[in-house]
Amino acid sequence: MNLASPFSVSVVAITALAFLGLPIGHSMIAGSILYLLLAGLDMGTAAEQFLNGMYSNYIILAVPLFILAAELMNIGSMTERLLRFCDAFVGRFRGGLAHVNIVQSIIFAGMSGSAIADAAGTGKMMQMMMTKDGKYTPSYAAALTAATAVIGPIIPPSIPMVIYALVSDASIGYLFLGGMIPGLLMAASQMAIVAYQANRHDFPVEAPTPLRELPGITWRAFPSLMMPVVLLGGIYSGITTPTEAAAVAAAYALIISVILYRSVSFADFYRSVLASARTTASIGMLIAGALVFNYVVTVENIPDSLKVILTSWDLSPTGFLILVNILLLLLGCVLEGTTILLVIVPVLIPTAQALGIDMVHLGVVIVVNIMLGLVTPPYGLLLFIMTRIAEVPLRDIVRDVLPFLWAMIASLGLITFFPSLVLWLPRLLGYQG
């Protein structure tokens, strides 16, 4: 690559602007406009690309709606009732609260679609419950909460899968189905680690909930537990599209919190909408920047060039997936997941298609990799969030999260080598890929 070429200068400009503190979305837009200027192309193409991309993709609307659903769920008493439900069933085992942390993440995974929303929503409460009376160290509780939050966007619904569908044209519904078994597999690996550590370190056993109280606890949590059923049932019955299902999820969370539980005031609702708008604006700007930069990448013919190079290596589909895993795990250490999805993944898709790799399988493998990046130092956004919540040094959380990270990497290896773990449920519902 010519170091003085417009594309090289554009990449250097994007990197420099991001390093100086400009948001990555703005950096990509600025760098792409610089490319158009140096290449002698119409700079108005930048505006055309992100306006057409943002306003013609109905699927993008699912992102703010899932974010709003998560916000509404967190401000109401849905979180508290679900935690009480989880504690009633798994809290009685050794290391019970650690198991509760994992189980509540499985349940919340069917509601928000965002790892950060899951960690922020239940992180403080789980941290308080686990560290009360010195039952667990603050760093262990924080590390476990960060690790379990990773499950959220793998089990449907999933905002990263929505974004992957945007760049790959894969079916959101089948992507959601494909994430079910890998998500449960990762949860099982985490519970195995907790069980081992509980016996080795003699974790405390919680007082068992009397059997006579279980029906009442389940009944109080039942409306919250029905949210994944309403959301996914609408998608797979054909009643709603995934975007419409996101709207239904937000409306359902609002109705349950305001009318049934009566735990949300107008001021709370206003703050939730405001927080959702801010998060959506941040993601939207990142998508806009990626749309413009992807146009630059397409003009430079980089996907096809990479396809020729990788094809010349005579990689098998499994070999290519191993290469993708290594690349994304490394990138996840330094880049935000949405950036990887919008900038790196589109370059890999043509090669994957040429090798006959299923787009749903590839999508789930990519999303799992990106989620692992959230708990991989030095970037590890979930680690930073839990550092603030728990008020403990980052190095302590990193030390305690490593066993869970290795267990999740092992789960990633299984779904890489055995595509049926991803594709069994989609094919059961008619997927022909």
Short mmCIF file of C-alpha atoms in Angstrom, two decimals, residues 97-399:
data_model
loop_
_atom_site.label_atom_id
_atom_site.label_comp_id
_atom_site.label_asym_id
_atom_site.label_seq_id
_atom_site.Cartn_x
_atom_site.Cartn_y
_atom_site.Cartn_z
CA LEU A 97 -25.25 -15.80 45.21
CA ALA A 98 -22.61 -16.36 42.54
CA HIS A 99 -25.00 -18.76 40.80
CA VAL A 100 -27.79 -16.18 41.21
CA ASN A 101 -25.58 -13.67 39.38
CA ILE A 102 -25.28 -16.03 36.41
CA VAL A 103 -28.95 -17.06 36.31
CA GLN A 104 -30.19 -13.47 36.47
CA SER A 105 -27.96 -12.66 33.49
CA ILE A 106 -29.60 -15.47 31.51
CA ILE A 107 -33.03 -14.03 32.29
CA PHE A 108 -32.01 -10.42 31.63
CA ALA A 109 -30.40 -11.56 28.38
CA GLY A 110 -33.90 -12.20 27.05
CA MET A 111 -34.89 -8.59 27.68
CA SER A 112 -32.31 -5.91 26.98
CA GLY A 113 -29.89 -7.12 24.31
CA SER A 114 -27.08 -5.04 25.79
CA ALA A 115 -24.21 -6.24 28.00
CA ILE A 116 -23.61 -2.74 29.34
CA ALA A 117 -27.30 -2.31 30.22
CA ASP A 118 -27.27 -5.65 32.05
CA ALA A 119 -24.15 -4.76 34.05
CA ALA A 120 -25.36 -1.26 34.85
CA GLY A 121 -28.87 -2.46 35.71
CA THR A 122 -28.03 -5.28 38.11
CA GLY A 123 -24.36 -4.54 38.83
CA LYS A 124 -24.89 -2.35 41.89
CA MET A 125 -27.52 -4.64 43.39
CA MET A 126 -25.49 -7.83 42.85
CA GLN A 127 -22.36 -6.12 44.18
CA MET A 128 -24.21 -5.15 47.36
CA MET A 129 -25.78 -8.60 47.81
CA MET A 130 -22.54 -10.53 47.25
CA THR A 131 -20.26 -8.36 49.41
CA LYS A 132 -22.68 -7.95 52.33
CA ASP A 133 -21.14 -9.30 55.58
CA GLY A 134 -17.94 -10.15 53.67
CA LYS A 135 -19.45 -13.14 51.85
CA TYR A 136 -17.41 -12.48 48.70
CA THR A 137 -14.55 -10.10 47.98
CA PRO A 138 -15.57 -6.94 46.10
CA SER A 139 -13.22 -7.77 43.22
CA TYR A 140 -14.68 -11.28 42.78
CA ALA A 141 -18.26 -10.00 42.81
CA ALA A 142 -17.36 -7.31 40.27
CA ALA A 143 -15.48 -9.76 38.03
CA LEU A 144 -18.36 -12.25 38.04
CA THR A 145 -20.90 -9.52 37.23
CA ALA A 146 -18.76 -8.37 34.28
CA ALA A 147 -18.38 -11.94 33.03
CA THR A 148 -22.08 -12.78 33.31
CA ALA A 149 -23.09 -9.57 31.52
CA VAL A 150 -21.30 -10.93 28.44
CA ILE A 151 -24.12 -13.47 28.07
CA GLY A 152 -26.70 -10.70 27.50
CA PRO A 153 -26.14 -9.95 23.79
CA ILE A 154 -25.57 -13.62 22.87
CA ILE A 155 -28.94 -14.91 24.07
CA PRO A 156 -31.64 -13.00 22.13
CA PRO A 157 -32.48 -10.22 21.76
CA SER A 158 -29.10 -8.76 20.86
CA ILE A 159 -28.12 -5.27 19.71
CA PRO A 160 -24.76 -6.50 18.28
CA MET A 161 -26.63 -9.09 16.21
CA VAL A 162 -28.91 -6.37 14.87
CA ILE A 163 -25.84 -4.40 13.77
CA TYR A 164 -24.26 -7.55 12.26
CA ALA A 165 -27.48 -8.15 10.30
CA LEU A 166 -27.16 -4.58 9.01
CA VAL A 167 -23.73 -5.24 7.46
CA SER A 168 -24.27 -8.87 6.37
CA ASP A 169 -27.95 -9.07 5.33
CA ALA A 170 -28.33 -12.14 7.57
CA SER A 171 -31.74 -12.84 9.10
CA ILE A 172 -32.11 -11.27 12.56
CA GLY A 173 -34.61 -13.92 13.62
CA TYR A 174 -32.27 -16.80 12.77
CA LEU A 175 -29.31 -14.95 14.32
CA PHE A 176 -31.30 -14.63 17.54
CA LEU A 177 -32.07 -18.36 17.48
CA GLY A 178 -28.44 -19.17 16.71
CA GLY A 179 -27.30 -17.40 19.88
CA MET A 180 -29.48 -19.44 22.25
CA ILE A 181 -27.34 -22.56 22.67
CA PRO A 182 -23.96 -20.71 22.67
CA GLY A 183 -25.29 -18.31 25.32
CA LEU A 184 -26.50 -21.15 27.54
CA LEU A 185 -23.22 -22.98 26.94
CA MET A 186 -21.27 -19.96 28.17
CA ALA A 187 -23.52 -19.69 31.22
CA ALA A 188 -22.97 -23.39 31.97
CA SER A 189 -19.19 -22.93 31.75
CA GLN A 190 -19.41 -20.02 34.19
CA MET A 191 -21.51 -22.06 36.63
CA ALA A 192 -18.95 -24.87 36.41
CA ILE A 193 -16.19 -22.44 37.37
CA VAL A 194 -18.28 -21.10 40.28
CA ALA A 195 -19.05 -24.65 41.49
CA TYR A 196 -15.34 -25.52 41.43
CA GLN A 197 -14.34 -22.32 43.23
CA ALA A 198 -17.19 -22.68 45.74
CA ASN A 199 -15.93 -26.08 46.90
CA ARG A 200 -12.27 -25.07 46.81
CA HIS A 201 -12.70 -21.78 48.68
CA ASP A 202 -15.69 -22.80 50.82
CA PHE A 203 -18.07 -20.14 49.53
CA PRO A 204 -21.07 -19.44 51.79
CA VAL A 205 -24.41 -21.21 51.51
CA GLU A 206 -27.47 -18.96 51.61
CA ALA A 207 -30.50 -19.76 53.73
CA PRO A 208 -32.90 -21.75 51.52
CA THR A 209 -36.19 -20.16 50.61
CA PRO A 210 -39.10 -22.14 52.13
CA LEU A 211 -41.01 -24.09 49.51
CA ARG A 212 -44.28 -22.47 50.55
CA GLU A 213 -42.92 -19.07 49.47
CA LEU A 214 -41.88 -20.16 45.96
CA PRO A 215 -45.32 -19.78 44.34
CA GLY A 216 -45.67 -16.21 45.65
CA ILE A 217 -42.16 -15.23 44.55
CA THR A 218 -42.76 -16.73 41.11
CA TRP A 219 -46.12 -14.99 40.77
CA ARG A 220 -44.65 -11.59 41.62
CA ALA A 221 -41.88 -12.08 39.07
CA PHE A 222 -44.14 -13.68 36.44
CA PRO A 223 -44.94 -10.50 34.43
CA SER A 224 -41.21 -9.78 34.16
CA LEU A 225 -40.44 -13.37 33.21
CA MET A 226 -42.99 -13.16 30.41
CA MET A 227 -41.12 -10.36 28.63
CA PRO A 228 -38.78 -12.68 26.66
CA VAL A 229 -41.78 -14.84 25.76
CA VAL A 230 -43.69 -11.83 24.43
CA LEU A 231 -40.67 -10.52 22.52
CA LEU A 232 -39.42 -13.75 20.96
CA GLY A 233 -42.90 -15.20 20.53
CA GLY A 234 -43.86 -12.21 18.40
CA ILE A 235 -40.80 -12.66 16.18
CA TYR A 236 -41.00 -16.42 15.61
CA SER A 237 -44.78 -16.54 15.27
CA GLY A 238 -44.52 -14.01 12.45
CA ILE A 239 -46.75 -11.49 14.24
CA THR A 240 -43.97 -8.90 14.47
CA THR A 241 -40.69 -8.12 12.76
CA PRO A 242 -37.62 -7.89 15.05
CA THR A 243 -37.89 -4.08 14.95
CA GLU A 244 -41.58 -4.18 15.85
CA ALA A 245 -40.77 -6.68 18.60
CA ALA A 246 -38.29 -4.18 20.06
CA ALA A 247 -41.09 -1.61 20.20
CA VAL A 248 -43.37 -4.17 21.87
CA ALA A 249 -40.63 -4.93 24.41
CA ALA A 250 -40.26 -1.24 25.30
CA ALA A 251 -44.03 -0.82 25.60
CA TYR A 252 -44.34 -3.98 27.69
CA ALA A 253 -41.58 -2.84 30.09
CA LEU A 254 -43.32 0.53 30.45
CA ILE A 255 -46.74 -1.00 31.12
CA ILE A 256 -45.40 -3.51 33.66
CA SER A 257 -43.30 -0.91 35.52
CA VAL A 258 -45.87 1.92 35.53
CA ILE A 259 -49.26 0.23 35.69
CA LEU A 260 -48.68 -3.16 37.29
CA TYR A 261 -45.71 -2.59 39.60
CA ARG A 262 -46.34 1.18 39.99
CA SER A 263 -42.62 1.74 40.52
CA VAL A 264 -41.86 4.42 37.88
CA SER A 265 -42.68 8.11 38.14
CA PHE A 266 -42.90 10.53 35.24
CA ALA A 267 -39.50 11.94 36.22
CA ASP A 268 -38.00 8.43 36.11
CA PHE A 269 -39.54 7.85 32.70
CA TYR A 270 -38.19 11.16 31.40
CA ARG A 271 -34.68 10.31 32.61
CA SER A 272 -34.89 6.90 30.94
CA VAL A 273 -35.93 8.40 27.60
CA LEU A 274 -33.15 10.99 27.91
CA ALA A 275 -30.52 8.34 28.71
CA SER A 276 -31.76 6.17 25.84
CA ALA A 277 -31.56 9.13 23.46
CA ARG A 278 -27.98 9.88 24.47
CA THR A 279 -26.90 6.27 24.00
CA THR A 280 -28.74 6.06 20.69
CA ALA A 281 -27.12 9.26 19.43
CA SER A 282 -23.70 7.88 20.30
CA ILE A 283 -24.34 4.59 18.49
CA GLY A 284 -26.03 6.39 15.58
CA MET A 285 -23.01 8.64 15.01
CA LEU A 286 -20.77 5.58 15.05
CA ILE A 287 -22.97 3.85 12.46
CA ALA A 288 -23.00 6.99 10.30
CA GLY A 289 -19.21 7.22 10.40
CA ALA A 290 -18.87 3.53 9.56
CA LEU A 291 -21.23 3.86 6.58
CA VAL A 292 -19.09 6.62 5.09
CA PHE A 293 -15.80 4.83 5.79
CA ASN A 294 -17.17 1.56 4.38
CA TYR A 295 -17.85 3.46 1.15
CA VAL A 296 -14.18 4.46 1.10
CA VAL A 297 -13.15 0.83 1.73
CA THR A 298 -15.42 -0.30 -1.13
CA VAL A 299 -14.02 2.32 -3.53
CA GLU A 300 -10.51 1.09 -2.69
CA ASN A 301 -11.68 -2.50 -3.40
CA ILE A 302 -10.22 -3.70 -0.12
CA PRO A 303 -12.77 -6.51 0.58
CA ASP A 304 -12.09 -8.13 -2.80
CA SER A 305 -8.33 -7.67 -2.40
CA LEU A 306 -8.43 -9.34 1.00
CA LYS A 307 -10.60 -12.08 -0.45
CA VAL A 308 -7.96 -12.81 -3.13
CA ILE A 309 -5.16 -12.85 -0.54
CA LEU A 310 -6.97 -15.15 1.89
CA THR A 311 -8.17 -17.44 -0.91
CA SER A 312 -4.56 -17.79 -2.07
CA TRP A 313 -3.71 -19.12 1.40
CA ASP A 314 -6.02 -22.05 0.66
CA LEU A 315 -7.70 -21.81 4.06
CA SER A 316 -10.45 -24.22 5.01
CA PRO A 317 -13.66 -22.73 6.45
CA THR A 318 -12.56 -23.84 9.93
CA GLY A 319 -9.09 -22.37 9.41
CA PHE A 320 -10.64 -19.07 8.36
CA LEU A 321 -12.86 -19.02 11.46
CA ILE A 322 -9.85 -19.70 13.69
CA LEU A 323 -8.07 -16.77 12.02
CA VAL A 324 -11.16 -14.58 12.57
CA ASN A 325 -11.27 -15.61 16.24
CA ILE A 326 -7.64 -14.68 16.79
CA LEU A 327 -8.03 -11.38 14.92
CA LEU A 328 -11.20 -10.32 16.75
CA LEU A 329 -9.95 -11.37 20.18
CA LEU A 330 -6.87 -9.20 19.63
CA LEU A 331 -8.89 -6.29 18.24
CA GLY A 332 -11.32 -6.60 21.14
CA CYS A 333 -8.46 -5.71 23.49
CA VAL A 334 -8.15 -2.24 21.95
CA LEU A 335 -11.34 -1.45 19.99
CA GLU A 336 -15.01 -0.98 20.90
CA GLY A 337 -17.27 -3.79 19.67
CA THR A 338 -19.55 -1.70 17.48
CA THR A 339 -16.52 -0.30 15.65
CA ILE A 340 -15.32 -3.84 14.91
CA LEU A 341 -18.77 -4.84 13.65
CA LEU A 342 -19.14 -1.84 11.38
CA VAL A 343 -15.60 -1.47 10.04
CA ILE A 344 -13.74 -4.80 10.27
CA VAL A 345 -16.51 -7.36 9.76
CA PRO A 346 -17.71 -6.07 6.33
CA VAL A 347 -14.16 -6.66 5.02
CA LEU A 348 -14.25 -10.30 6.19
CA ILE A 349 -17.71 -11.22 4.88
CA PRO A 350 -16.82 -11.66 1.14
CA THR A 351 -14.08 -14.18 2.02
CA ALA A 352 -16.42 -16.06 4.35
CA GLN A 353 -19.06 -16.25 1.62
CA ALA A 354 -16.47 -17.48 -0.89
CA LEU A 355 -15.51 -20.27 1.53
CA GLY A 356 -19.16 -21.26 1.98
CA ILE A 357 -19.35 -20.28 5.65
CA ASP A 358 -22.90 -19.82 6.90
CA MET A 359 -23.65 -16.17 7.69
CA VAL A 360 -25.64 -17.02 10.82
CA HIS A 361 -22.82 -19.21 12.16
CA LEU A 362 -20.27 -16.51 11.33
CA GLY A 363 -22.44 -13.86 12.97
CA VAL A 364 -22.75 -15.70 16.27
CA VAL A 365 -19.00 -16.46 16.33
CA ILE A 366 -18.24 -12.78 15.68
CA VAL A 367 -20.67 -11.52 18.34
CA VAL A 368 -19.23 -13.91 20.94
CA ASN A 369 -15.73 -12.64 20.13
CA ILE A 370 -16.84 -9.04 20.47
CA MET A 371 -18.53 -9.72 23.79
CA LEU A 372 -15.36 -11.34 25.12
CA GLY A 373 -13.60 -8.10 24.21
CA LEU A 374 -15.73 -6.36 26.84
CA VAL A 375 -13.93 -8.29 29.60
CA THR A 376 -10.49 -8.43 27.96
CA PRO A 377 -7.88 -5.97 29.19
CA PRO A 378 -6.69 -3.33 28.49
CA TYR A 379 -9.90 -1.93 26.90
CA GLY A 380 -12.53 -4.13 28.60
CA LEU A 381 -15.42 -1.68 28.91
CA LEU A 382 -17.32 -3.91 31.35
CA LEU A 383 -14.22 -4.10 33.54
CA PHE A 384 -14.10 -0.30 33.74
CA ILE A 385 -17.83 -0.11 34.55
CA MET A 386 -17.47 -2.62 37.39
CA THR A 387 -14.33 -0.85 38.64
CA ARG A 388 -16.44 2.27 39.15
CA ILE A 389 -19.35 0.37 40.72
CA ALA A 390 -17.24 -1.76 43.06
CA GLU A 391 -14.56 0.88 43.73
CA VAL A 392 -11.74 -1.67 43.52
CA PRO A 393 -8.50 -1.62 41.47
CA LEU A 394 -8.76 -2.82 37.88
CA ARG A 395 -5.92 -5.33 38.35
CA ASP A 396 -7.90 -7.15 41.06
CA ILE A 397 -10.96 -7.50 38.82
CA VAL A 398 -8.77 -8.68 35.91
CA ARG A 399 -7.22 -11.35 38.15
#
